[in-house]
PDB file of C-alpha atoms in Angstrom:
ATOM      1  CA  UNK A   9    -179.930-119.061 239.635  1.00 47.00           C
ATOM      2  CA  UNK A  10    -177.948-122.290 239.192  1.00 53.00           C
ATOM      3  CA  UNK A  11    -174.770-122.502 237.114  1.00 52.00           C
ATOM      4  CA  UNK A  12    -176.487-124.334 234.281  1.00 48.00           C
ATOM      5  CA  UNK A  13    -179.391-121.875 234.286  1.00 47.00           C
ATOM      6  CA  UNK A  14    -176.965-118.954 234.003  1.00 48.00           C
ATOM      7  CA  UNK A  15    -175.029-120.701 231.268  1.00 47.00           C
ATOM      8  CA  UNK A  16    -178.185-121.391 229.313  1.00 44.00           C
ATOM      9  CA  UNK A  17    -179.200-117.745 229.138  1.00 41.00           C
ATOM     10  CA  UNK A  18    -175.714-116.460 228.524  1.00 46.00           C
ATOM     11  CA  UNK A  19    -175.242-118.585 225.419  1.00 44.00           C
ATOM     12  CA  UNK A  20    -178.740-117.606 224.307  1.00 41.00           C
ATOM     13  CA  UNK A  21    -177.621-113.992 224.288  1.00 44.00           C
ATOM     14  CA  UNK A  22    -174.313-114.758 222.605  1.00 44.00           C
ATOM     15  CA  UNK A  23    -176.094-116.300 219.655  1.00 45.00           C
ATOM     16  CA  UNK A  24    -178.848-113.650 219.842  1.00 44.00           C
ATOM     17  CA  UNK A  25    -178.340-112.520 216.255  1.00 37.00           C
ATOM     18  CA  UNK A  26    -179.320-115.974 215.023  1.00 39.00           C
ATOM     19  CA  UNK A  27    -182.222-116.168 217.432  1.00 46.00           C
ATOM     20  CA  UNK A  28    -183.508-112.705 216.589  1.00 37.00           C
ATOM     21  CA  UNK A  29    -183.569-113.534 212.911  1.00 36.00           C
ATOM     22  CA  UNK A  30    -185.666-116.599 213.703  1.00 39.00           C
ATOM     23  CA  UNK A  31    -188.019-114.661 215.966  1.00 42.00           C
ATOM     24  CA  UNK A  32    -188.440-111.640 213.728  1.00 36.00           C
ATOM     25  CA  UNK A  33    -190.067-113.664 211.013  1.00 39.00           C
ATOM     26  CA  UNK A  34    -192.435-115.638 213.204  1.00 41.00           C
ATOM     27  CA  UNK A  35    -195.629-115.509 211.222  1.00 42.00           C
ATOM     28  CA  UNK A  36    -194.437-112.534 209.168  1.00 43.00           C
ATOM     29  CA  UNK A  37    -192.574-114.026 206.242  1.00 37.00           C
ATOM     30  CA  UNK A  38    -195.345-114.736 203.781  1.00 36.00           C
ATOM     31  CA  UNK A  39    -198.924-113.728 203.185  1.00 34.00           C
ATOM     32  CA  UNK A  40    -199.976-116.688 201.061  1.00 32.00           C
ATOM     33  CA  UNK A  41    -198.824-119.503 203.340  1.00 36.00           C
ATOM     34  CA  UNK A  42    -200.430-121.332 206.225  1.00 42.00           C
ATOM     35  CA  UNK A  43    -198.751-120.156 209.435  1.00 46.00           C
ATOM     36  CA  UNK A  44    -200.002-122.893 211.694  1.00 51.00           C
ATOM     37  CA  UNK A  45    -203.021-120.905 212.742  1.00 48.00           C
ATOM     38  CA  UNK A  46    -205.780-123.406 211.967  1.00 46.00           C
ATOM     39  CA  UNK A  47    -207.227-125.678 214.598  1.00 48.00           C
ATOM     40  CA  UNK A  48    -206.486-129.387 214.187  1.00 49.00           C
ATOM     41  CA  UNK A  49    -209.389-131.065 212.398  1.00 50.00           C
ATOM     42  CA  UNK A  50    -210.898-127.811 211.182  1.00 49.00           C
ATOM     43  CA  UNK A  51    -211.783-127.504 207.481  1.00 52.00           C
ATOM     44  CA  UNK A  52    -208.875-126.080 205.508  1.00 54.00           C
ATOM     45  CA  UNK A  53    -209.621-122.722 203.910  1.00 53.00           C
ATOM     46  CA  UNK A  54    -208.412-121.803 200.451  1.00 59.00           C
ATOM     47  CA  UNK A  55    -205.011-120.168 200.249  1.00 64.00           C
ATOM     48  CA  UNK A  56    -205.354-116.403 200.578  1.00 60.00           C
ATOM     49  CA  UNK A  57    -204.253-114.593 197.458  1.00 66.00           C
ATOM     50  CA  UNK A  58    -203.970-110.885 196.672  1.00 61.00           C
ATOM     51  CA  UNK A  59    -207.501-110.756 195.268  1.00 64.00           C
ATOM     52  CA  UNK A  60    -208.940-111.984 198.580  1.00 69.00           C
ATOM     53  CA  UNK A  61    -207.473-109.275 200.766  1.00 72.00           C
ATOM     54  CA  UNK A  62    -209.314-106.008 201.339  1.00 81.00           C
ATOM     55  CA  UNK A  63    -207.457-102.821 200.533  1.00 86.00           C
ATOM     56  CA  UNK A  64    -206.888-101.992 204.184  1.00 87.00           C
ATOM     57  CA  UNK A  65    -205.173-105.327 204.809  1.00 90.00           C
ATOM     58  CA  UNK A  66    -203.035-104.926 201.688  1.00 92.00           C
ATOM     59  CA  UNK A  67    -201.820-101.525 202.857  1.00 93.00           C
ATOM     60  CA  UNK A  68    -201.223-102.892 206.328  1.00 93.00           C
ATOM     61  CA  UNK A  69    -199.214-105.827 204.984  1.00 93.00           C
ATOM     62  CA  UNK A  70    -196.955-103.549 202.953  1.00 94.00           C
ATOM     63  CA  UNK A  71    -196.263-101.491 206.069  1.00 94.00           C
ATOM     64  CA  UNK A  72    -195.690-104.676 208.058  1.00 95.00           C
ATOM     65  CA  UNK A  73    -193.108-105.923 205.583  1.00 95.00           C
ATOM     66  CA  UNK A  74    -191.286-102.601 205.868  1.00 95.00           C
ATOM     67  CA  UNK A  75    -191.450-102.830 209.658  1.00 94.00           C
ATOM     68  CA  UNK A  76    -189.965-106.335 209.590  1.00 94.00           C
ATOM     69  CA  UNK A  77    -187.075-105.098 207.470  1.00 94.00           C
ATOM     70  CA  UNK A  78    -186.306-102.227 209.830  1.00 95.00           C
ATOM     71  CA  UNK A  79    -186.669-104.504 212.849  1.00 94.00           C
ATOM     72  CA  UNK A  80    -184.213-106.975 211.372  1.00 92.00           C
ATOM     73  CA  UNK A  81    -181.710-104.159 210.791  1.00 92.00           C
ATOM     74  CA  UNK A  82    -182.032-102.999 214.400  1.00 92.00           C
ATOM     75  CA  UNK A  83    -183.878 -99.773 213.510  1.00 94.00           C
ATOM     76  CA  UNK A  84    -186.497-100.363 216.146  1.00 94.00           C
ATOM     77  CA  UNK A  85    -188.035 -96.892 216.289  1.00 94.00           C
ATOM     78  CA  UNK A  86    -188.587 -96.742 212.526  1.00 96.00           C
ATOM     79  CA  UNK A  87    -190.024-100.264 212.621  1.00 95.00           C
ATOM     80  CA  UNK A  88    -192.481 -99.159 215.294  1.00 95.00           C
ATOM     81  CA  UNK A  89    -193.529 -96.151 213.206  1.00 95.00           C
ATOM     82  CA  UNK A  90    -194.228 -98.398 210.213  1.00 95.00           C
ATOM     83  CA  UNK A  91    -196.147-100.765 212.440  1.00 95.00           C
ATOM     84  CA  UNK A  92    -198.354 -97.966 213.721  1.00 95.00           C
ATOM     85  CA  UNK A  93    -199.233 -97.129 210.119  1.00 96.00           C
ATOM     86  CA  UNK A  94    -200.006-100.793 209.483  1.00 95.00           C
ATOM     87  CA  UNK A  95    -202.401-100.909 212.413  1.00 95.00           C
ATOM     88  CA  UNK A  96    -204.007 -97.629 211.343  1.00 95.00           C
ATOM     89  CA  UNK A  97    -204.750 -99.271 207.998  1.00 94.00           C
ATOM     90  CA  UNK A  98    -206.037-102.475 209.626  1.00 95.00           C
ATOM     91  CA  UNK A  99    -206.595-102.444 213.415  1.00 95.00           C
ATOM     92  CA  UNK A 100    -207.401-106.185 213.376  1.00 95.00           C
ATOM     93  CA  UNK A 101    -204.134-107.377 211.846  1.00 95.00           C
ATOM     94  CA  UNK A 102    -202.913-110.097 214.213  1.00 95.00           C
ATOM     95  CA  UNK A 103    -199.478-110.419 212.586  1.00 95.00           C
ATOM     96  CA  UNK A 104    -198.849-106.731 213.217  1.00 96.00           C
ATOM     97  CA  UNK A 105    -199.587-107.117 216.918  1.00 96.00           C
ATOM     98  CA  UNK A 106    -197.203-110.093 217.010  1.00 96.00           C
ATOM     99  CA  UNK A 107    -194.361-107.941 215.658  1.00 96.00           C
ATOM    100  CA  UNK A 108    -195.426-105.125 217.974  1.00 96.00           C
ATOM    101  CA  UNK A 109    -194.872-107.511 220.867  1.00 96.00           C
ATOM    102  CA  UNK A 110    -191.390-108.389 219.625  1.00 95.00           C
ATOM    103  CA  UNK A 111    -190.495-104.727 219.233  1.00 95.00           C
ATOM    104  CA  UNK A 112    -191.594-103.818 222.754  1.00 95.00           C
ATOM    105  CA  UNK A 113    -189.848-106.914 224.082  1.00 94.00           C
ATOM    106  CA  UNK A 114    -186.625-105.629 222.514  1.00 93.00           C
ATOM    107  CA  UNK A 115    -187.305-102.236 224.106  1.00 93.00           C
ATOM    108  CA  UNK A 116    -187.760-103.951 227.503  1.00 93.00           C
ATOM    109  CA  UNK A 117    -191.322-102.672 227.801  1.00 96.00           C
ATOM    110  CA  UNK A 118    -192.848-105.856 229.160  1.00 96.00           C
ATOM    111  CA  UNK A 119    -196.290-104.379 229.745  1.00 97.00           C
ATOM    112  CA  UNK A 120    -196.772-103.254 226.153  1.00 97.00           C
ATOM    113  CA  UNK A 121    -195.164-106.428 224.806  1.00 97.00           C
ATOM    114  CA  UNK A 122    -197.548-108.611 226.778  1.00 98.00           C
ATOM    115  CA  UNK A 123    -200.519-106.486 225.738  1.00 97.00           C
ATOM    116  CA  UNK A 124    -199.486-106.860 222.099  1.00 97.00           C
ATOM    117  CA  UNK A 125    -199.164-110.641 222.253  1.00 97.00           C
ATOM    118  CA  UNK A 126    -202.487-110.951 224.044  1.00 97.00           C
ATOM    119  CA  UNK A 127    -204.204-108.869 221.377  1.00 97.00           C
ATOM    120  CA  UNK A 128    -202.554-110.995 218.694  1.00 97.00           C
ATOM    121  CA  UNK A 129    -203.886-114.141 220.392  1.00 97.00           C
ATOM    122  CA  UNK A 130    -207.413-112.709 220.425  1.00 97.00           C
ATOM    123  CA  UNK A 131    -207.201-112.034 216.689  1.00 96.00           C
ATOM    124  CA  UNK A 132    -205.369-115.282 215.803  1.00 94.00           C
ATOM    125  CA  UNK A 133    -206.002-117.597 218.770  1.00 93.00           C
ATOM    126  CA  UNK A 134    -204.311-120.674 217.288  1.00 91.00           C
ATOM    127  CA  UNK A 135    -201.246-119.011 215.776  1.00 95.00           C
ATOM    128  CA  UNK A 136    -198.351-121.083 217.126  1.00 96.00           C
ATOM    129  CA  UNK A 137    -195.872-118.302 216.372  1.00 95.00           C
ATOM    130  CA  UNK A 138    -197.672-115.884 218.665  1.00 96.00           C
ATOM    131  CA  UNK A 139    -197.965-118.547 221.356  1.00 97.00           C
ATOM    132  CA  UNK A 140    -194.225-119.168 221.147  1.00 96.00           C
ATOM    133  CA  UNK A 141    -193.385-115.475 221.476  1.00 96.00           C
ATOM    134  CA  UNK A 142    -195.725-114.955 224.396  1.00 97.00           C
ATOM    135  CA  UNK A 143    -194.355-118.090 226.052  1.00 97.00           C
ATOM    136  CA  UNK A 144    -190.841-116.684 225.791  1.00 96.00           C
ATOM    137  CA  UNK A 145    -191.929-113.383 227.348  1.00 96.00           C
ATOM    138  CA  UNK A 146    -193.499-115.278 230.245  1.00 97.00           C
ATOM    139  CA  UNK A 147    -190.310-117.280 230.692  1.00 95.00           C
ATOM    140  CA  UNK A 148    -188.248-114.092 230.921  1.00 94.00           C
ATOM    141  CA  UNK A 149    -190.600-112.939 233.674  1.00 95.00           C
ATOM    142  CA  UNK A 150    -190.070-116.236 235.556  1.00 96.00           C
ATOM    143  CA  UNK A 151    -193.723-117.187 235.013  1.00 97.00           C
ATOM    144  CA  UNK A 152    -192.630-120.687 234.141  1.00 96.00           C
ATOM    145  CA  UNK A 153    -195.869-122.651 234.415  1.00 95.00           C
ATOM    146  CA  UNK A 154    -197.678-120.161 232.179  1.00 97.00           C
ATOM    147  CA  UNK A 155    -194.746-120.182 229.778  1.00 97.00           C
ATOM    148  CA  UNK A 156    -194.775-123.952 229.382  1.00 95.00           C
ATOM    149  CA  UNK A 157    -198.528-123.830 228.763  1.00 96.00           C
ATOM    150  CA  UNK A 158    -197.980-121.444 225.849  1.00 97.00           C
ATOM    151  CA  UNK A 159    -195.208-123.603 224.415  1.00 97.00           C
ATOM    152  CA  UNK A 160    -197.396-126.692 224.776  1.00 97.00           C
ATOM    153  CA  UNK A 161    -200.227-124.997 222.874  1.00 97.00           C
ATOM    154  CA  UNK A 162    -197.832-124.036 220.089  1.00 97.00           C
ATOM    155  CA  UNK A 163    -196.393-127.549 219.881  1.00 97.00           C
ATOM    156  CA  UNK A 164    -199.882-129.086 219.844  1.00 96.00           C
ATOM    157  CA  UNK A 165    -200.554-127.521 216.454  1.00 95.00           C
ATOM    158  CA  UNK A 166    -199.641-130.183 213.860  1.00 93.00           C
ATOM    159  CA  UNK A 167    -199.150-127.504 211.183  1.00 92.00           C
ATOM    160  CA  UNK A 168    -196.494-125.644 213.171  1.00 95.00           C
ATOM    161  CA  UNK A 169    -193.167-125.664 211.328  1.00 93.00           C
ATOM    162  CA  UNK A 170    -190.861-124.222 214.012  1.00 94.00           C
ATOM    163  CA  UNK A 171    -191.137-126.983 216.588  1.00 96.00           C
ATOM    164  CA  UNK A 172    -187.358-127.281 217.203  1.00 96.00           C
ATOM    165  CA  UNK A 173    -187.139-123.625 218.223  1.00 95.00           C
ATOM    166  CA  UNK A 174    -190.082-123.846 220.601  1.00 96.00           C
ATOM    167  CA  UNK A 175    -188.727-127.051 222.159  1.00 97.00           C
ATOM    168  CA  UNK A 176    -185.394-125.296 222.613  1.00 96.00           C
ATOM    169  CA  UNK A 177    -187.018-122.291 224.299  1.00 95.00           C
ATOM    170  CA  UNK A 178    -189.090-124.603 226.469  1.00 97.00           C
ATOM    171  CA  UNK A 179    -185.965-126.481 227.532  1.00 96.00           C
ATOM    172  CA  UNK A 180    -184.163-123.264 228.502  1.00 95.00           C
ATOM    173  CA  UNK A 181    -187.168-122.176 230.562  1.00 96.00           C
ATOM    174  CA  UNK A 182    -187.340-125.555 232.271  1.00 97.00           C
ATOM    175  CA  UNK A 183    -183.673-125.185 233.222  1.00 95.00           C
ATOM    176  CA  UNK A 184    -184.463-121.832 234.799  1.00 95.00           C
ATOM    177  CA  UNK A 185    -187.358-123.416 236.652  1.00 96.00           C
ATOM    178  CA  UNK A 186    -185.124-126.206 237.982  1.00 95.00           C
ATOM    179  CA  UNK A 187    -187.002-128.872 235.994  1.00 96.00           C
ATOM    180  CA  UNK A 188    -183.854-130.528 234.704  1.00 96.00           C
ATOM    181  CA  UNK A 189    -185.287-133.871 233.586  1.00 97.00           C
ATOM    182  CA  UNK A 190    -188.006-132.111 231.599  1.00 97.00           C
ATOM    183  CA  UNK A 191    -185.403-129.719 230.200  1.00 97.00           C
ATOM    184  CA  UNK A 192    -183.258-132.586 228.979  1.00 97.00           C
ATOM    185  CA  UNK A 193    -186.266-134.163 227.261  1.00 98.00           C
ATOM    186  CA  UNK A 194    -187.207-130.882 225.538  1.00 98.00           C
ATOM    187  CA  UNK A 195    -183.666-130.091 224.407  1.00 97.00           C
ATOM    188  CA  UNK A 196    -183.033-133.644 223.240  1.00 98.00           C
ATOM    189  CA  UNK A 197    -186.178-133.603 221.122  1.00 98.00           C
ATOM    190  CA  UNK A 198    -185.237-130.188 219.716  1.00 97.00           C
ATOM    191  CA  UNK A 199    -181.784-131.500 218.838  1.00 98.00           C
ATOM    192  CA  UNK A 200    -183.282-134.524 217.108  1.00 98.00           C
ATOM    193  CA  UNK A 201    -185.300-132.203 214.895  1.00 97.00           C
ATOM    194  CA  UNK A 202    -182.530-129.641 214.288  1.00 96.00           C
ATOM    195  CA  UNK A 203    -179.034-130.803 215.185  1.00 96.00           C
ATOM    196  CA  UNK A 204    -177.461-127.752 213.531  1.00 93.00           C
ATOM    197  CA  UNK A 205    -178.780-125.297 216.137  1.00 94.00           C
ATOM    198  CA  UNK A 206    -175.814-124.327 218.372  1.00 94.00           C
ATOM    199  CA  UNK A 207    -178.029-122.912 221.125  1.00 94.00           C
ATOM    200  CA  UNK A 208    -179.731-126.267 221.586  1.00 96.00           C
ATOM    201  CA  UNK A 209    -176.470-128.188 221.448  1.00 96.00           C
ATOM    202  CA  UNK A 210    -174.743-125.926 223.955  1.00 96.00           C
ATOM    203  CA  UNK A 211    -177.564-125.925 226.477  1.00 96.00           C
ATOM    204  CA  UNK A 212    -177.983-129.682 226.255  1.00 97.00           C
ATOM    205  CA  UNK A 213    -174.244-130.243 226.694  1.00 97.00           C
ATOM    206  CA  UNK A 214    -174.059-127.803 229.611  1.00 96.00           C
ATOM    207  CA  UNK A 215    -177.009-129.439 231.341  1.00 97.00           C
ATOM    208  CA  UNK A 216    -175.499-132.908 230.944  1.00 98.00           C
ATOM    209  CA  UNK A 217    -172.124-131.675 232.187  1.00 97.00           C
ATOM    210  CA  UNK A 218    -173.682-130.177 235.302  1.00 95.00           C
ATOM    211  CA  UNK A 219    -175.463-133.479 235.940  1.00 95.00           C
ATOM    212  CA  UNK A 220    -172.190-135.408 235.712  1.00 96.00           C
ATOM    213  CA  UNK A 221    -172.825-137.012 232.298  1.00 97.00           C
ATOM    214  CA  UNK A 222    -169.575-135.843 230.745  1.00 97.00           C
ATOM    215  CA  UNK A 223    -169.346-138.386 227.921  1.00 97.00           C
ATOM    216  CA  UNK A 224    -172.732-137.359 226.601  1.00 98.00           C
ATOM    217  CA  UNK A 225    -171.901-133.687 227.124  1.00 98.00           C
ATOM    218  CA  UNK A 226    -168.705-134.191 225.116  1.00 98.00           C
ATOM    219  CA  UNK A 227    -170.638-135.416 222.084  1.00 98.00           C
ATOM    220  CA  UNK A 228    -172.762-132.259 221.804  1.00 98.00           C
ATOM    221  CA  UNK A 229    -170.123-129.658 222.618  1.00 97.00           C
ATOM    222  CA  UNK A 230    -167.544-131.191 220.285  1.00 97.00           C
ATOM    223  CA  UNK A 231    -169.923-130.812 217.361  1.00 97.00           C
ATOM    224  CA  UNK A 232    -170.149-127.091 218.046  1.00 96.00           C
ATOM    225  CA  UNK A 233    -166.452-126.567 218.686  1.00 96.00           C
ATOM    226  CA  UNK A 234    -165.553-128.419 215.500  1.00 95.00           C
ATOM    227  CA  UNK A 235    -167.652-125.976 213.472  1.00 93.00           C
ATOM    228  CA  UNK A 236    -167.517-122.291 212.583  1.00 92.00           C
ATOM    229  CA  UNK A 237    -170.146-121.663 215.265  1.00 92.00           C
ATOM    230  CA  UNK A 238    -167.692-122.170 218.146  1.00 93.00           C
ATOM    231  CA  UNK A 239    -167.424-119.181 220.474  1.00 92.00           C
ATOM    232  CA  UNK A 240    -165.785-118.389 223.794  1.00 91.00           C
ATOM    233  CA  UNK A 241    -168.530-119.986 225.874  1.00 92.00           C
ATOM    234  CA  UNK A 242    -168.623-123.206 223.870  1.00 94.00           C
ATOM    235  CA  UNK A 243    -164.817-123.508 223.960  1.00 95.00           C
ATOM    236  CA  UNK A 244    -164.793-122.966 227.716  1.00 94.00           C
ATOM    237  CA  UNK A 245    -167.433-125.629 228.251  1.00 96.00           C
ATOM    238  CA  UNK A 246    -165.463-127.959 225.992  1.00 96.00           C
ATOM    239  CA  UNK A 247    -162.337-127.389 228.091  1.00 95.00           C
ATOM    240  CA  UNK A 248    -164.189-128.274 231.281  1.00 95.00           C
ATOM    241  CA  UNK A 249    -165.675-131.398 229.722  1.00 97.00           C
ATOM    242  CA  UNK A 250    -162.328-132.636 228.392  1.00 97.00           C
ATOM    243  CA  UNK A 251    -160.612-132.005 231.723  1.00 95.00           C
ATOM    244  CA  UNK A 252    -163.256-133.931 233.612  1.00 96.00           C
ATOM    245  CA  UNK A 253    -162.654-136.822 231.203  1.00 97.00           C
ATOM    246  CA  UNK A 254    -158.866-136.492 231.772  1.00 96.00           C
ATOM    247  CA  UNK A 255    -158.268-135.598 228.121  1.00 96.00           C
ATOM    248  CA  UNK A 256    -155.475-133.078 228.733  1.00 93.00           C
ATOM    249  CA  UNK A 257    -154.476-132.860 225.087  1.00 95.00           C
ATOM    250  CA  UNK A 258    -158.006-132.080 223.935  1.00 95.00           C
ATOM    251  CA  UNK A 259    -158.448-129.495 226.690  1.00 94.00           C
ATOM    252  CA  UNK A 260    -155.154-127.801 225.778  1.00 92.00           C
ATOM    253  CA  UNK A 261    -156.130-127.590 222.104  1.00 94.00           C
ATOM    254  CA  UNK A 262    -159.380-125.842 223.026  1.00 94.00           C
ATOM    255  CA  UNK A 263    -157.560-123.585 225.490  1.00 91.00           C
ATOM    256  CA  UNK A 264    -155.177-122.510 222.742  1.00 91.00           C
ATOM    257  CA  UNK A 265    -158.137-121.557 220.551  1.00 91.00           C
ATOM    258  CA  UNK A 266    -159.741-119.658 223.392  1.00 90.00           C
ATOM    259  CA  UNK A 267    -156.581-117.669 224.166  1.00 88.00           C
ATOM    260  CA  UNK A 268    -155.946-116.799 220.532  1.00 88.00           C
ATOM    261  CA  UNK A 269    -159.473-116.005 219.391  1.00 89.00           C
ATOM    262  CA  UNK A 270    -161.067-114.522 222.512  1.00 86.00           C
ATOM    263  CA  UNK A 271    -158.339-112.732 224.426  1.00 80.00           C
ATOM    264  CA  UNK A 272    -160.830-110.584 226.369  1.00 77.00           C
ATOM    265  CA  UNK A 273    -162.815-113.550 227.633  1.00 74.00           C
ATOM    266  CA  UNK A 274    -162.386-113.634 231.467  1.00 70.00           C
ATOM    267  CA  UNK A 275    -161.353-117.288 231.711  1.00 67.00           C
ATOM    268  CA  UNK A 276    -158.727-116.956 228.949  1.00 60.00           C
ATOM    269  CA  UNK A 277    -156.322-115.084 231.214  1.00 57.00           C
ATOM    270  CA  UNK A 278    -156.173-118.032 233.622  1.00 58.00           C
ATOM    271  CA  UNK A 279    -155.490-120.696 231.006  1.00 61.00           C
ATOM    272  CA  UNK A 280    -151.993-122.136 230.748  1.00 53.00           C
ATOM    273  CA  UNK A 281    -150.933-125.330 228.945  1.00 54.00           C
ATOM    274  CA  UNK A 282    -151.867-128.336 231.016  1.00 53.00           C
ATOM    275  CA  UNK A 283    -154.165-126.548 233.462  1.00 51.00           C
ATOM    276  CA  UNK A 284    -155.280-123.341 235.169  1.00 50.00           C
ATOM    277  CA  UNK A 285    -153.177-120.755 236.903  1.00 48.00           C
ATOM    278  CA  UNK A 286    -153.338-120.928 240.658  1.00 37.00           C
ATOM    279  CA  UNK A 287    -156.343-119.042 242.002  1.00 34.00           C
ATOM    280  CA  UNK A 288    -157.276-118.025 245.492  1.00 37.00           C
ATOM    281  CA  UNK A 289    -160.722-119.335 246.197  1.00 34.00           C
ATOM    282  CA  UNK A 290    -163.373-120.414 243.764  1.00 32.00           C
ATOM    283  CA  UNK A 291    -164.085-117.649 241.286  1.00 32.00           C
ATOM    284  CA  UNK A 292    -166.991-117.500 238.886  1.00 30.00           C
ATOM    285  CA  UNK A 293    -167.690-115.368 235.855  1.00 28.00           C
ATOM    286  CA  UNK A 294    -171.346-115.039 234.987  1.00 32.00           C
ATOM    287  CA  UNK A 295    -172.243-118.328 236.666  1.00 32.00           C
ATOM    288  CA  UNK A 296    -169.474-120.516 235.234  1.00 31.00           C
ATOM    289  CA  UNK A 297    -167.035-121.577 237.921  1.00 31.00           C
ATOM    290  CA  UNK A 298    -163.325-121.977 237.329  1.00 28.00           C
TER     291      UNK A 298
END
């Protein structure tokens, strides 16, 4: 894996709490809203209200809402129990299979996660949220061409409201696949739609830095490091960018933050005002070279 591929996934995990919150509610937040599941050009159905749902679906939805709450709190086993009750009440509840896939993905059971997403796609074939989740699973399994196909299907739905997140995920997968020009296009478009997302900003900055476009990389990483979302990885990337641009003062300011706020971060121990301590050889921590 290349340095920028490793950096992309590492920052994804560091901001995983934010990402998990976004993923947990994919298609699960509301029962009376359109979730992007209708085909373009198809006649729009009336909004589903409580009186339209059969009793089995109502019971299943209550259990699903409980499962989402437990899932969000990290109580995965209890969430799975609630989900089983939801599917007992309504075996054809596509949203429940979507959450089932997320739960098994968290439990690192890829086979059951993939089975869940596939069953959700059979029940709700045009649900962009399910397509996004399945695309991300495929990406984690290095099935990049299949992954991009799922993301493309999700993005093709004009009713889909989470396009920035899917573009971000697509860009990260394209980095892993070595498709750097495509990755830049995906991440740039995601950033245009949601400039506040630190995962997008970091990955775009890191990609540009690795490609030698330090001025552009500086723009994106500075926005993160000047906010409350700065973390050890973003500060370290900022230091490298400023040093490449010969901005010693800016690099030292970021290094001071890194040493004070993240004392256990591997690179922090090598930082001294004005540069790095002398090192034997070229050392790397998790793909980022000193």
